[in-house]
PDB file of C-alpha atoms in Angstrom:
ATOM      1  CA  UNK A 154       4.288 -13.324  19.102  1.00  0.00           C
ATOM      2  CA  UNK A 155       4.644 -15.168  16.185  1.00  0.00           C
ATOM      3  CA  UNK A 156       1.726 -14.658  12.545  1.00  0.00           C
ATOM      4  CA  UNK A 157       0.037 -18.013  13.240  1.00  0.00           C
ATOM      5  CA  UNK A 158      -0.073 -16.707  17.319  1.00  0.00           C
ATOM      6  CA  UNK A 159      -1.831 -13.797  16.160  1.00  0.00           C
ATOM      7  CA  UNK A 160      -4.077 -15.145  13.597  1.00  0.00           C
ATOM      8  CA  UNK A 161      -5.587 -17.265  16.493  1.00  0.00           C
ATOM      9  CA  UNK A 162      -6.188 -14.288  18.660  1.00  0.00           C
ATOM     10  CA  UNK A 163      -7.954 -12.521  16.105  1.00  0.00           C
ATOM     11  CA  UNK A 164     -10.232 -15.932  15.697  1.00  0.00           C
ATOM     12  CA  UNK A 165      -8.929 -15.906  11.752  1.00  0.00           C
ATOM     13  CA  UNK A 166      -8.251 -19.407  10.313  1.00  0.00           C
ATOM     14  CA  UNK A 167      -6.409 -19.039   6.632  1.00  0.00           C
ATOM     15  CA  UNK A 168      -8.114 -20.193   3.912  1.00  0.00           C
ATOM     16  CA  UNK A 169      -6.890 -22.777   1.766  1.00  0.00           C
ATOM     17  CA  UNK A 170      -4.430 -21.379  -0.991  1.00  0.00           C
ATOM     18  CA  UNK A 171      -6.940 -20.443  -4.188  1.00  0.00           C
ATOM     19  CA  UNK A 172      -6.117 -22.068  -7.530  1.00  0.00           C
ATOM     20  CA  UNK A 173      -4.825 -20.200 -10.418  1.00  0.00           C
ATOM     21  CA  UNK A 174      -7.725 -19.203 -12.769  1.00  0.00           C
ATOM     22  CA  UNK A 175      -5.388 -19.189 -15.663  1.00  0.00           C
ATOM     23  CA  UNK A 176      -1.743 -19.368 -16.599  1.00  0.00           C
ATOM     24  CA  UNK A 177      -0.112 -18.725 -13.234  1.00  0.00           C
ATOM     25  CA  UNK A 178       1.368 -19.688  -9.762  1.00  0.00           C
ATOM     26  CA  UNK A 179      -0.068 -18.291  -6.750  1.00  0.00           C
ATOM     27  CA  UNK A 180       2.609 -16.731  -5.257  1.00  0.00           C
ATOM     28  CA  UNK A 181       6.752 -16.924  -6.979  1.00  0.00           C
ATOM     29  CA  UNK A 182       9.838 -16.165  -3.943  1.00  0.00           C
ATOM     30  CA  UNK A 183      12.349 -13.687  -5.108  1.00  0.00           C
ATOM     31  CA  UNK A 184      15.410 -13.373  -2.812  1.00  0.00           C
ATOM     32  CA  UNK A 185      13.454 -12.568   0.813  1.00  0.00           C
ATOM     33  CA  UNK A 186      10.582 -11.399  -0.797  1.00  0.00           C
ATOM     34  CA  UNK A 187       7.079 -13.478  -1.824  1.00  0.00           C
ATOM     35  CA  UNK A 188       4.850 -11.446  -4.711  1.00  0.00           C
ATOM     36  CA  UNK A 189       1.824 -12.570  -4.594  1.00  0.00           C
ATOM     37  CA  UNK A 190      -0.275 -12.881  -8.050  1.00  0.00           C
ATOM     38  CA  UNK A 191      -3.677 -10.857  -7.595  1.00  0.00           C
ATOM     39  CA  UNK A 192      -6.296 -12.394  -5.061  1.00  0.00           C
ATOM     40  CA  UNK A 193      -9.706 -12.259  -5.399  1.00  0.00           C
ATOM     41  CA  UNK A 194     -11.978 -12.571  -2.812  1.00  0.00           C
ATOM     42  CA  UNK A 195     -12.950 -16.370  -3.225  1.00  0.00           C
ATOM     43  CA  UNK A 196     -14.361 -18.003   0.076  1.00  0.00           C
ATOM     44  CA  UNK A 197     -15.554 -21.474  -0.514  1.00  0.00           C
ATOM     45  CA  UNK A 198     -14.245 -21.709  -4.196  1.00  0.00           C
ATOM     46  CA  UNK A 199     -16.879 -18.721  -5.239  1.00  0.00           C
ATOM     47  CA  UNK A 200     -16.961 -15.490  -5.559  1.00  0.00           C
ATOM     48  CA  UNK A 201     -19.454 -13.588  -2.480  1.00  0.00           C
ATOM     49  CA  UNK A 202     -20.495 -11.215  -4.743  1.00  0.00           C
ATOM     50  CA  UNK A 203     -19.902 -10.070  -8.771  1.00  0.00           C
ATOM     51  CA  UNK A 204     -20.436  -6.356 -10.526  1.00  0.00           C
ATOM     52  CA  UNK A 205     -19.049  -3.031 -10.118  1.00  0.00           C
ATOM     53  CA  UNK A 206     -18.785  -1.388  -6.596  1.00  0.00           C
ATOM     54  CA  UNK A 207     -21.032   1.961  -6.529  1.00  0.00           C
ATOM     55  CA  UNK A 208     -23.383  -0.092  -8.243  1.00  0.00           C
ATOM     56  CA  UNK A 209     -24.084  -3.827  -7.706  1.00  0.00           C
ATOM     57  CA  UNK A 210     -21.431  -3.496  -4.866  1.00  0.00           C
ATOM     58  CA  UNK A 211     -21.580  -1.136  -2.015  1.00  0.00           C
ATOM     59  CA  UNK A 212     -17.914   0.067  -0.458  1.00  0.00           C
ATOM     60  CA  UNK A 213     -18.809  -1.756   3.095  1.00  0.00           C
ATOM     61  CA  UNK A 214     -19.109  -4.962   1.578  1.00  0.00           C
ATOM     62  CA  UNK A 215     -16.067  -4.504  -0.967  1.00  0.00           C
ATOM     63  CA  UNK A 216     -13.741  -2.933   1.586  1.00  0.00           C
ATOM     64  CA  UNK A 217     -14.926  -6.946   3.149  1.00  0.00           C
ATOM     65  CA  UNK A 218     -13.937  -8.743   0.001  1.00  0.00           C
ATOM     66  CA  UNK A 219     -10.362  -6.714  -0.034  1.00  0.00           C
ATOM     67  CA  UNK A 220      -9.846  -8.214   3.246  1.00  0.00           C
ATOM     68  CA  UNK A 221     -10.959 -11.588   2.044  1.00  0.00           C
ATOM     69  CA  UNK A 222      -8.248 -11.188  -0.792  1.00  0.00           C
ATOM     70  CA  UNK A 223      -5.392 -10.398   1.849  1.00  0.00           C
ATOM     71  CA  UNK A 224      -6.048 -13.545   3.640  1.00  0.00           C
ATOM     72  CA  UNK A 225      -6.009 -15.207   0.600  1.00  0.00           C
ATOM     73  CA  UNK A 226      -2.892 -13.660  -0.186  1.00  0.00           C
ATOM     74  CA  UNK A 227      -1.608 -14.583   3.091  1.00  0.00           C
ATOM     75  CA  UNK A 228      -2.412 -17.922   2.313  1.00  0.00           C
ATOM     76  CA  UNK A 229      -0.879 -17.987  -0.893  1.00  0.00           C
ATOM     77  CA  UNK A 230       2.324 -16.410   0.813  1.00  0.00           C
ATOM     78  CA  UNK A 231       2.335 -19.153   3.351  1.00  0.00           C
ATOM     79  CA  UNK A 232       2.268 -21.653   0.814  1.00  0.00           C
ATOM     80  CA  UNK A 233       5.405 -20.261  -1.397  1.00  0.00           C
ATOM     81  CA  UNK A 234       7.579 -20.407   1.793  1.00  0.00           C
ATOM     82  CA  UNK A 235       6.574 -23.736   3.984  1.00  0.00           C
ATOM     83  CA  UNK A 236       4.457 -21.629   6.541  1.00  0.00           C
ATOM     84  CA  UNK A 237       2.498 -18.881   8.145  1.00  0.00           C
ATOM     85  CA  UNK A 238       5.614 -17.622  10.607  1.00  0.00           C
ATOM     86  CA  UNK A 239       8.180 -17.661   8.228  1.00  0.00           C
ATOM     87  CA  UNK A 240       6.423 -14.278   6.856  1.00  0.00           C
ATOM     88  CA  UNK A 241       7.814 -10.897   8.572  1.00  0.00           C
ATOM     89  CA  UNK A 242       6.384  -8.156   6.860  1.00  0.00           C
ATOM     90  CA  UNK A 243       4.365  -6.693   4.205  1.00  0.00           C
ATOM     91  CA  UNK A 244       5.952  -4.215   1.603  1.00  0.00           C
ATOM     92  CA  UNK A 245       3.739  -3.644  -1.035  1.00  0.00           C
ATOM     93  CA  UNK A 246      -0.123  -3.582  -1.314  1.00  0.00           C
ATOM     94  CA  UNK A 247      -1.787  -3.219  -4.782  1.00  0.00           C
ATOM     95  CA  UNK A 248      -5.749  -3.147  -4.735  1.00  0.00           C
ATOM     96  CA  UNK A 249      -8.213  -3.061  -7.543  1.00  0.00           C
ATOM     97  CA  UNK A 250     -11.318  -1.996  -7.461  1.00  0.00           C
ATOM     98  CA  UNK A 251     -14.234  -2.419 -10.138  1.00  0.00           C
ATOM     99  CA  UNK A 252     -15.879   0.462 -10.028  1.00  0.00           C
ATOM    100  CA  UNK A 253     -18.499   2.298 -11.677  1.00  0.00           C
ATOM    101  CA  UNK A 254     -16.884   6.056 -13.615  1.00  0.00           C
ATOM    102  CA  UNK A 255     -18.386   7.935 -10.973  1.00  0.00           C
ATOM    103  CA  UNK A 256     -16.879   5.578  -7.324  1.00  0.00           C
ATOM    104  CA  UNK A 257     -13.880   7.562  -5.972  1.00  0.00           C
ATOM    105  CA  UNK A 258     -13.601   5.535  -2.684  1.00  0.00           C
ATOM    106  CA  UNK A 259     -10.990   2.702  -4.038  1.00  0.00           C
ATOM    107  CA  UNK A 260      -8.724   3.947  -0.884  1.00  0.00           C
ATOM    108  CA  UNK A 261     -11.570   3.467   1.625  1.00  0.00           C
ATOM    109  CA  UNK A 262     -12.287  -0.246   0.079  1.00  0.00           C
ATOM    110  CA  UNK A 263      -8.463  -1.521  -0.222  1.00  0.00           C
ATOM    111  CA  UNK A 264      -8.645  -0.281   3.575  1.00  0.00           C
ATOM    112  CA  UNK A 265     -10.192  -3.523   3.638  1.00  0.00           C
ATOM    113  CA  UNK A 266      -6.940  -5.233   2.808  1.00  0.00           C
ATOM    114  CA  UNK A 267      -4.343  -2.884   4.678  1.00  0.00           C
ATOM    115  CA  UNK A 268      -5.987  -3.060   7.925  1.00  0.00           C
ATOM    116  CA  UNK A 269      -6.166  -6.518   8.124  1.00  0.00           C
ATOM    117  CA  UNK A 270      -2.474  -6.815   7.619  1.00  0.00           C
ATOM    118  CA  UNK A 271      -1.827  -4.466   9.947  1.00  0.00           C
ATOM    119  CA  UNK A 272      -3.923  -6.278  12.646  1.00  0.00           C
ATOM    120  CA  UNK A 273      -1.775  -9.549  11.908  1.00  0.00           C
ATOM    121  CA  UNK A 274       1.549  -8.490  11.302  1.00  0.00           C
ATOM    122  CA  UNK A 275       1.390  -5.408  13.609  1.00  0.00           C
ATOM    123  CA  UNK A 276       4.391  -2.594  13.173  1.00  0.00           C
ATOM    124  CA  UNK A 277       5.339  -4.998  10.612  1.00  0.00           C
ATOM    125  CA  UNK A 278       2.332  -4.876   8.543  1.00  0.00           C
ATOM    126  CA  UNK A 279       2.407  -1.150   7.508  1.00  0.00           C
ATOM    127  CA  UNK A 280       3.285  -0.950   3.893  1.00  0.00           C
ATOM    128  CA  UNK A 281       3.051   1.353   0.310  1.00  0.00           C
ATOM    129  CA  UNK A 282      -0.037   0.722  -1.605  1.00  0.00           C
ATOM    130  CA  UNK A 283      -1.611   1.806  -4.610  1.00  0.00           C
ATOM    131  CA  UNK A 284      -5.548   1.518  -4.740  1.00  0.00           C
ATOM    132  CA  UNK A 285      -6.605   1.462  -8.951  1.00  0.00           C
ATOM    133  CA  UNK A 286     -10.147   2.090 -10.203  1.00  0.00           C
ATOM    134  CA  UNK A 287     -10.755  -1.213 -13.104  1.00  0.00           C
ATOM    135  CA  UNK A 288     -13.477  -1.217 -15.528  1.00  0.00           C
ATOM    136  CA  UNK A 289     -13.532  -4.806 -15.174  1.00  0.00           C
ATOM    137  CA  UNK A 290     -11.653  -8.032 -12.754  1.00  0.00           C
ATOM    138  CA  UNK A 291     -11.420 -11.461 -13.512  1.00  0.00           C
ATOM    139  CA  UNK A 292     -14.505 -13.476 -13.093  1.00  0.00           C
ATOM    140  CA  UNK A 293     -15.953  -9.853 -12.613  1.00  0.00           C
ATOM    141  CA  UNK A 294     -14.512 -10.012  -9.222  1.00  0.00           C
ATOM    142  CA  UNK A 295     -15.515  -6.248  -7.491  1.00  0.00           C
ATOM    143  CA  UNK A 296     -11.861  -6.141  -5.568  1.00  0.00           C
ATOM    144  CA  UNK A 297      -8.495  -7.778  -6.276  1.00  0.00           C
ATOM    145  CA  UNK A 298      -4.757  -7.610  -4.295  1.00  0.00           C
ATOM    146  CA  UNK A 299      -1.628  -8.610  -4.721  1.00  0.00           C
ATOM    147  CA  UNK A 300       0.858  -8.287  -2.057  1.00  0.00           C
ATOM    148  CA  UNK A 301       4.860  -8.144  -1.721  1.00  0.00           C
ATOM    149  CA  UNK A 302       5.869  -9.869   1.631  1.00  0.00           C
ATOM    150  CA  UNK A 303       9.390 -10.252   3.292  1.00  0.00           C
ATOM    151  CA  UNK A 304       9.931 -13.787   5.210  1.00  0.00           C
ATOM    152  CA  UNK A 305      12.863 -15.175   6.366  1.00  0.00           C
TER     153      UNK A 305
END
């Protein structure tokens, strides 16, 4: 079954790629890899929510706005290599989480992120990850990924 197959079954449409918010490219191909640059969770060209998770944030709704960010970062992957099916796998996961000093769930909200790409890519979608407490995102974004992909 090919990504765009399974996308459908799951009822997920990908977003539009995001525009840079700075000095950047979405996404840059390196041999048979795509890096992603960090995603944030924009739907609609805004932000769903701003502040620190554990305070303004709860982990439910930032463990959403990871997964929002690895669609986006699907997207963005897409983009770099002229389509949805040409990407095979996902290597590398890096989530951010804004958090207040005292929030020590950053795995359980870049969960988010994993298990959606594990839902769409299948066998294929399990991957290393880091999850990183930030005093602060861009835009003040509570959750941000970047992902490594392989594509042929």
């Amino acid at each position: 079954m090919t990504v765009s197959q399974t996308l459908a079954d799951l009822g997920i449409e990908l977003p539009d790629v995001v525009p840079p918010v700075a000095a950047y490219i979405p996404a840059v191909v390196h041999g048979d890899l795509v890096y992603t640059s960090g995603q944030l969770p924009m739907s609609g060209g805004a932000l769903p929510a701003t502040g620190k998770v554990g305070a303004e944030v709860s982990a439910d709704d930032a463990a959403s706005y990871a997964r929002q960010s690895a669609l986006n970062a699907i997207a963005a992957a897409a983009d770099a290599v002229g389509g949805v099916d040409r990407l095979t796998g996902v290597v590398k996961v890096v989530g951010f989480v804004a958090s207040t000093p005292d929030f020590t769930g950053q795995p359980g909200v870049i969960n988010g992120a994993s298990e959606l790409l594990g839902q769409v890519f299948g066998e294929a979608g399990r991957h290393a990850r880091s999850a990183v407490a930030a005093p602060v995102l861009p835009l003040d974004s509570p959750v941000e990924v970047e992902v490594i992909f392989s594509f042929v």
